[in-house]
PDB file of C-alpha atoms in Angstrom:
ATOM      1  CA  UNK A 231     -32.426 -24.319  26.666  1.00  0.00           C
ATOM      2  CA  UNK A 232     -31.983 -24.125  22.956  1.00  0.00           C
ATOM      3  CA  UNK A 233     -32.892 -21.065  20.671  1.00  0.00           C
ATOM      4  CA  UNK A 234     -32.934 -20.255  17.240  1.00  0.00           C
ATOM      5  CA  UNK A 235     -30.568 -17.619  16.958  1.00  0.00           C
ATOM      6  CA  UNK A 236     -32.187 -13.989  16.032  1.00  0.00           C
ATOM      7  CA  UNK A 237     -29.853 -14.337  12.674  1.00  0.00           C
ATOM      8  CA  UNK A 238     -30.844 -10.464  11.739  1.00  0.00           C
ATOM      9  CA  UNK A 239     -30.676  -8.803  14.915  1.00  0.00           C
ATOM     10  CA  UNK A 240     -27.802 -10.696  16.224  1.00  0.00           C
ATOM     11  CA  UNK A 241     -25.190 -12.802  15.164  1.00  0.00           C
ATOM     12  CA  UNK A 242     -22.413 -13.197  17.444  1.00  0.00           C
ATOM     13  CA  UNK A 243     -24.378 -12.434  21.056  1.00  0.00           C
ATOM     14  CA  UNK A 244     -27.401 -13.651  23.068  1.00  0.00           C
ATOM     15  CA  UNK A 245     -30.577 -12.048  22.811  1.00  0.00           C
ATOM     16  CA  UNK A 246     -31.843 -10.565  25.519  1.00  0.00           C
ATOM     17  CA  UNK A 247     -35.137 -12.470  24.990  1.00  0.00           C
ATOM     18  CA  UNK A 248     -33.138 -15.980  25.517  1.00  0.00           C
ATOM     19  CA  UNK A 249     -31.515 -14.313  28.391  1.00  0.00           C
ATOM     20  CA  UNK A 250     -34.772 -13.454  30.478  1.00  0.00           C
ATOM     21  CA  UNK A 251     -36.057 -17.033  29.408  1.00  0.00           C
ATOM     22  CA  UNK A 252     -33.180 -18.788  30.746  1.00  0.00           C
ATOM     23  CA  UNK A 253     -33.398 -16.951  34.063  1.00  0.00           C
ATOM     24  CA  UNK A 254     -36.991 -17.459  34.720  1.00  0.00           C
ATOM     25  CA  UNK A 255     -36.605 -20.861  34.165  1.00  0.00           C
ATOM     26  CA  UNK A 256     -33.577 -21.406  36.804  1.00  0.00           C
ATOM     27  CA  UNK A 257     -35.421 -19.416  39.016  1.00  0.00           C
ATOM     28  CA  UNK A 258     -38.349 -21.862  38.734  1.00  0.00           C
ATOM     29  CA  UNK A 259     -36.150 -24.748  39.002  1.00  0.00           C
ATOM     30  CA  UNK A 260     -33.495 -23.873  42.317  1.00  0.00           C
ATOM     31  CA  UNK A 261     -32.003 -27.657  42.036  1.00  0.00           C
ATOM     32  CA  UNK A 262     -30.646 -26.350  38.753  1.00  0.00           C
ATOM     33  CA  UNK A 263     -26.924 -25.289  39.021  1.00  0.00           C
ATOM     34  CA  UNK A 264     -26.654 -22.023  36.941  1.00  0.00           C
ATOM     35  CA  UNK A 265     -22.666 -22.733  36.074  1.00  0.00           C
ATOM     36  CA  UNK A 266     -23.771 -25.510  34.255  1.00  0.00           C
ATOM     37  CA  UNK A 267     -27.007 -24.731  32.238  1.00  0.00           C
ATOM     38  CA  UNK A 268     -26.653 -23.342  28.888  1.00  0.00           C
ATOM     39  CA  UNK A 269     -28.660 -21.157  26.073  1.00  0.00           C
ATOM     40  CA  UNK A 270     -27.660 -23.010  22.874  1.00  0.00           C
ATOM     41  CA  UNK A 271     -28.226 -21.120  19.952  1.00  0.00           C
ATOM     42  CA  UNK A 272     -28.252 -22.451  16.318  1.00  0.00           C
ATOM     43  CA  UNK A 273     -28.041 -20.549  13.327  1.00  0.00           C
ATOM     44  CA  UNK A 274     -28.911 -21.734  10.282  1.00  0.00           C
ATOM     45  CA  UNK A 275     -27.646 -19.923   7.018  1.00  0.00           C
ATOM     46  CA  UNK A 276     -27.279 -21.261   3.398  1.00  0.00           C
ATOM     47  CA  UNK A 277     -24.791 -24.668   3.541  1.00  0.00           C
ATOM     48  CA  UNK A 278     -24.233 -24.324   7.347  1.00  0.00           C
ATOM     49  CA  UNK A 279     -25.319 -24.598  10.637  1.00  0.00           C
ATOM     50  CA  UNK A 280     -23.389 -22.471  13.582  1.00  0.00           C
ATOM     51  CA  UNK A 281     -24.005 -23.756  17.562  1.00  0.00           C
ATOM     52  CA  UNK A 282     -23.348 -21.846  19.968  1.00  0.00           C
ATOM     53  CA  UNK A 283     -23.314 -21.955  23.750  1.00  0.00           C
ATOM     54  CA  UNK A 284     -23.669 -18.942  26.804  1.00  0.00           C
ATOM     55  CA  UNK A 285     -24.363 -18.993  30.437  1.00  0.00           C
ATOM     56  CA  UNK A 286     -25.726 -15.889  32.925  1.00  0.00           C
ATOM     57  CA  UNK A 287     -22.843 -14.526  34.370  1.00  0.00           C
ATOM     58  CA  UNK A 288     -24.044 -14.123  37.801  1.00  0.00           C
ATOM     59  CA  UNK A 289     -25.256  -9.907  37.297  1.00  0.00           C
ATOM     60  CA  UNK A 290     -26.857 -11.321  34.038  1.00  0.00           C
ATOM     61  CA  UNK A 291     -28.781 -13.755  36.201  1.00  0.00           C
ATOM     62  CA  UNK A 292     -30.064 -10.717  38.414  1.00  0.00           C
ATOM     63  CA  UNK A 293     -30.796  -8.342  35.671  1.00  0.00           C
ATOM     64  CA  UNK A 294     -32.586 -11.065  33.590  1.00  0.00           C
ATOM     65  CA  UNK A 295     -34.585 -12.257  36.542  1.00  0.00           C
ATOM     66  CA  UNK A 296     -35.791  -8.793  36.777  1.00  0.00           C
ATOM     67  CA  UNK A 297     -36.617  -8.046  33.278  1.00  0.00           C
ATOM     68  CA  UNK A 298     -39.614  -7.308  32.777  1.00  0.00           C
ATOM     69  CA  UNK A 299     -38.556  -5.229  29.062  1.00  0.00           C
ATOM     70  CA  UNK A 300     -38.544  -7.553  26.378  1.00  0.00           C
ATOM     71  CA  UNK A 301     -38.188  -4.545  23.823  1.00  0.00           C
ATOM     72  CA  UNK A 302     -34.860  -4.040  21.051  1.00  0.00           C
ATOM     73  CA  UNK A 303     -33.153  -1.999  24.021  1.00  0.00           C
ATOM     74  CA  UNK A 304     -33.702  -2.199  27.737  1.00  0.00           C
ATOM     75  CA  UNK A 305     -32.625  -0.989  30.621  1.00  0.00           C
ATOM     76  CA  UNK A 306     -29.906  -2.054  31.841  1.00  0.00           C
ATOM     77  CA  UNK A 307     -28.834  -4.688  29.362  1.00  0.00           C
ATOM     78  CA  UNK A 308     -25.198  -5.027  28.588  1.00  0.00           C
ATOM     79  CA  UNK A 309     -22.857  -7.372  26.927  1.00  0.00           C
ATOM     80  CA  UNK A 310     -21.402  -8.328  29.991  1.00  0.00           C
ATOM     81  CA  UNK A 311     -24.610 -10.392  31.149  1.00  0.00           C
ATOM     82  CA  UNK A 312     -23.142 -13.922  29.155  1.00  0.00           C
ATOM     83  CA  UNK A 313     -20.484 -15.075  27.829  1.00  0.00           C
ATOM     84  CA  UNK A 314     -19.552 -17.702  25.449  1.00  0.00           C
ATOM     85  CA  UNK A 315     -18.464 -21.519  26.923  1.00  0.00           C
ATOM     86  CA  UNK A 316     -17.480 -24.284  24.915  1.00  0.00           C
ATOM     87  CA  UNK A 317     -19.558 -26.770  23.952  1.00  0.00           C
ATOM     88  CA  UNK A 318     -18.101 -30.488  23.102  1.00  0.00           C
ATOM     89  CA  UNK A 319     -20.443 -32.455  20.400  1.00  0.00           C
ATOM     90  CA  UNK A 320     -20.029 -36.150  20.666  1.00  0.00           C
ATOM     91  CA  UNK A 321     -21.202 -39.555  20.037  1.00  0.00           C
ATOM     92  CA  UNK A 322     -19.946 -40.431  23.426  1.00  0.00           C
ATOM     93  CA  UNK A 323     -22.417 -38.612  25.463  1.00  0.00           C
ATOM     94  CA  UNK A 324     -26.128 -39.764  25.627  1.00  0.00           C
ATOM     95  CA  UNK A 325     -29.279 -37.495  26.327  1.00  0.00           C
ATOM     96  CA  UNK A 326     -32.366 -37.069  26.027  1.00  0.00           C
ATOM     97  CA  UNK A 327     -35.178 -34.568  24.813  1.00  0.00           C
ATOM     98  CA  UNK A 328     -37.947 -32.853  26.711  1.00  0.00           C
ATOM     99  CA  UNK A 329     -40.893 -31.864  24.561  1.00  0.00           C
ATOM    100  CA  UNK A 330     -44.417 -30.923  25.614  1.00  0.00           C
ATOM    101  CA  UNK A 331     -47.231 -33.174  26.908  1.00  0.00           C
ATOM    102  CA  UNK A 332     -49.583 -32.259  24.588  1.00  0.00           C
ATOM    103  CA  UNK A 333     -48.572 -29.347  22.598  1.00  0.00           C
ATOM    104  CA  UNK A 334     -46.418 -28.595  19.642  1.00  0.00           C
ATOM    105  CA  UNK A 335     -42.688 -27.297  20.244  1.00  0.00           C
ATOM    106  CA  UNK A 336     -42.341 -25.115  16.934  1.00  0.00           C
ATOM    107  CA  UNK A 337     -44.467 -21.830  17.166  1.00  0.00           C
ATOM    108  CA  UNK A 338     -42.727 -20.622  13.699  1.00  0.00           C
ATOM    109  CA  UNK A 339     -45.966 -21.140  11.249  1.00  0.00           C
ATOM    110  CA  UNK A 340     -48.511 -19.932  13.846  1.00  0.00           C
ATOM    111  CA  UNK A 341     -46.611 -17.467  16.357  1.00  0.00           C
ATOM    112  CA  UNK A 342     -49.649 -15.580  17.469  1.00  0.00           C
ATOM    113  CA  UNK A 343     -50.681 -18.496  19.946  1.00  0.00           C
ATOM    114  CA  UNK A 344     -47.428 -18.724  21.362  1.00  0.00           C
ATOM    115  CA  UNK A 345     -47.656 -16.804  24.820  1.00  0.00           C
ATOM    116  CA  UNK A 346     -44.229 -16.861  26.959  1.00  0.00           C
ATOM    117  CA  UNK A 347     -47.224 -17.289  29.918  1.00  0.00           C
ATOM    118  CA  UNK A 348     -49.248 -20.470  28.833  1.00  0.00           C
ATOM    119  CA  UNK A 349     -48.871 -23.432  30.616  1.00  0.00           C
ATOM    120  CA  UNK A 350     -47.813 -26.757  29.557  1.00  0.00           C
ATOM    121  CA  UNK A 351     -46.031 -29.703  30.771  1.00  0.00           C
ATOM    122  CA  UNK A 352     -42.954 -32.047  29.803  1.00  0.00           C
ATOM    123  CA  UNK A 353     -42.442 -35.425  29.062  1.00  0.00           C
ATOM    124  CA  UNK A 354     -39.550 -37.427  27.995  1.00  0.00           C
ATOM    125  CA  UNK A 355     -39.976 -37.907  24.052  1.00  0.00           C
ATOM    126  CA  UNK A 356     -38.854 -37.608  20.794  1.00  0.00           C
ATOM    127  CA  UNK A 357     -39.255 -34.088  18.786  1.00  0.00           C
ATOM    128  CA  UNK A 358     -41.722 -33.845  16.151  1.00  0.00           C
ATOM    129  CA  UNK A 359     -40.724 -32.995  12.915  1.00  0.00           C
ATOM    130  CA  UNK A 360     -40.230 -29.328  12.046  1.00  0.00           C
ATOM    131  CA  UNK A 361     -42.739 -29.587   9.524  1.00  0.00           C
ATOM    132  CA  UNK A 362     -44.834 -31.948  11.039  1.00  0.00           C
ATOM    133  CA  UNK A 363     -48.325 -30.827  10.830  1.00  0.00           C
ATOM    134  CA  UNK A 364     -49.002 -30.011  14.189  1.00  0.00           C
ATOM    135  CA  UNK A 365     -46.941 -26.904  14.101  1.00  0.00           C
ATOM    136  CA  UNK A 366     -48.749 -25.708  11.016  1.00  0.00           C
ATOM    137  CA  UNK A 367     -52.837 -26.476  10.859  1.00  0.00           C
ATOM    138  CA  UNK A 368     -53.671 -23.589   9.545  1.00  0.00           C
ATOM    139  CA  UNK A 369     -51.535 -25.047   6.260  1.00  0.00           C
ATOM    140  CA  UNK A 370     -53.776 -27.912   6.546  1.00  0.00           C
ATOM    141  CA  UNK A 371     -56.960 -26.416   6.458  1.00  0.00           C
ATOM    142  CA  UNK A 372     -56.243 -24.399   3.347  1.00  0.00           C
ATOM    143  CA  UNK A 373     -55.383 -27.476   1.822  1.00  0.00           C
ATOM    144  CA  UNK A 374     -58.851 -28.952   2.553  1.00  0.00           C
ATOM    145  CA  UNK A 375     -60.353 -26.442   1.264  1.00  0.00           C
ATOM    146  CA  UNK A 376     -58.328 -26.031  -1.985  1.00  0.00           C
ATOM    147  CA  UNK A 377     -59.475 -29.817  -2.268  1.00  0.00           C
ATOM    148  CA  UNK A 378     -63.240 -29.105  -1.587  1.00  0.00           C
ATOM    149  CA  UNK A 379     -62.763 -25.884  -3.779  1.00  0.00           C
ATOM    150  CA  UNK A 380     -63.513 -23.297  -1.568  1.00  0.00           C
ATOM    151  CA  UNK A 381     -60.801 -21.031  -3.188  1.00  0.00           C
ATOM    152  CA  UNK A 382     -60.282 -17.676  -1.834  1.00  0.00           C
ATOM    153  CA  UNK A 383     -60.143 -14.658  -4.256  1.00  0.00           C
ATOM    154  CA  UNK A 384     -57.544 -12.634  -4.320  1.00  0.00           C
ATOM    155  CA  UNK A 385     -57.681  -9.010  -3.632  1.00  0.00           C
ATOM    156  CA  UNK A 386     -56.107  -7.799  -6.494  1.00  0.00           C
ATOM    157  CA  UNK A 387     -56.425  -8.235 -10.324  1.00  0.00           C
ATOM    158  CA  UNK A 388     -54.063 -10.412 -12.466  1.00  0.00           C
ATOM    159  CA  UNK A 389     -51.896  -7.605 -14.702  1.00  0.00           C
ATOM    160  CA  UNK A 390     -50.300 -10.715 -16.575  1.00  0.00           C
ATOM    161  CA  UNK A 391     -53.983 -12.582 -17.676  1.00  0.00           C
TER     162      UNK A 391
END
């Protein structure tokens, strides 16, 4: 499982959102082995990138499976429900992405129709593009309509004209 790291809210741990996640989707997957699944988190900020890897202790895998609190502060949350592993980047190893059948992986321009319930399925492939259009269409219709010239009005006068 790889997030994007909550950057504001938390640096140096594991959000409790990527917690629950990651539980919910060993539980739906029992061939899994827990010890050896990972959240990977990357944090992107100006000049760098930072990876970094946690597993579910095993009362972290119990309290997350239970979750049902996805607020800033739930019940029953504590540091103690990951911890940090190493992680080894190589050339050596090969792998392999997962992305969706038919469905875009990046929710960031349009996160309103992302719903931690909807269903979707997997197939081996190769990642879109962060920018690719798919993961933004609402960009792409106000560009057809800047082109046709249906240009929205703003709400509010120009104090500079």
């Amino acid at each position: 499982m790889i997030c994007e790291s909550h950057i504001l809210n938390c640096l140096f741990c594991c959000a409790l959102q990527d917690l629950t996640s990651h539980a919910k989707i060993l539980e739906n997957n029992k061939q899994w082995d827990g010890e050896k699944c990972i959240i990977l988190t990357c944090s992107f900020t100006p000049g760098s990138c930072s990876l970094t890897a946690y597993k579910l202790t095993p009362s972290g895998y119990e309290w997350a499976r239970g979750n049902k609190d996805n607020g800033s502060n739930p019940q029953g949350y504590l540091p103690t429900h990951y911890e940090k592993v190493q992680m080894l980047l190589s050339d050596r190893f090969l792998g392999f992405y997962m992305v969706p059948d038919n469905a875009p992986w990046n929710y960031n321009f349009m996160g309103v129709k992302h719903d931690p319930l909807m269903k979707y399925s997997m197939k081996l492939g190769t990642p879109r593009d962060f920018y690719h259009e798919d993961h933004r269409p609402t960009h792409f219709l106000e560009f057809s309509n800047i082109e046709e010239g249906e240009v929205a009005e703003g709400d509010r006068e120009d104090t500079f004209s």
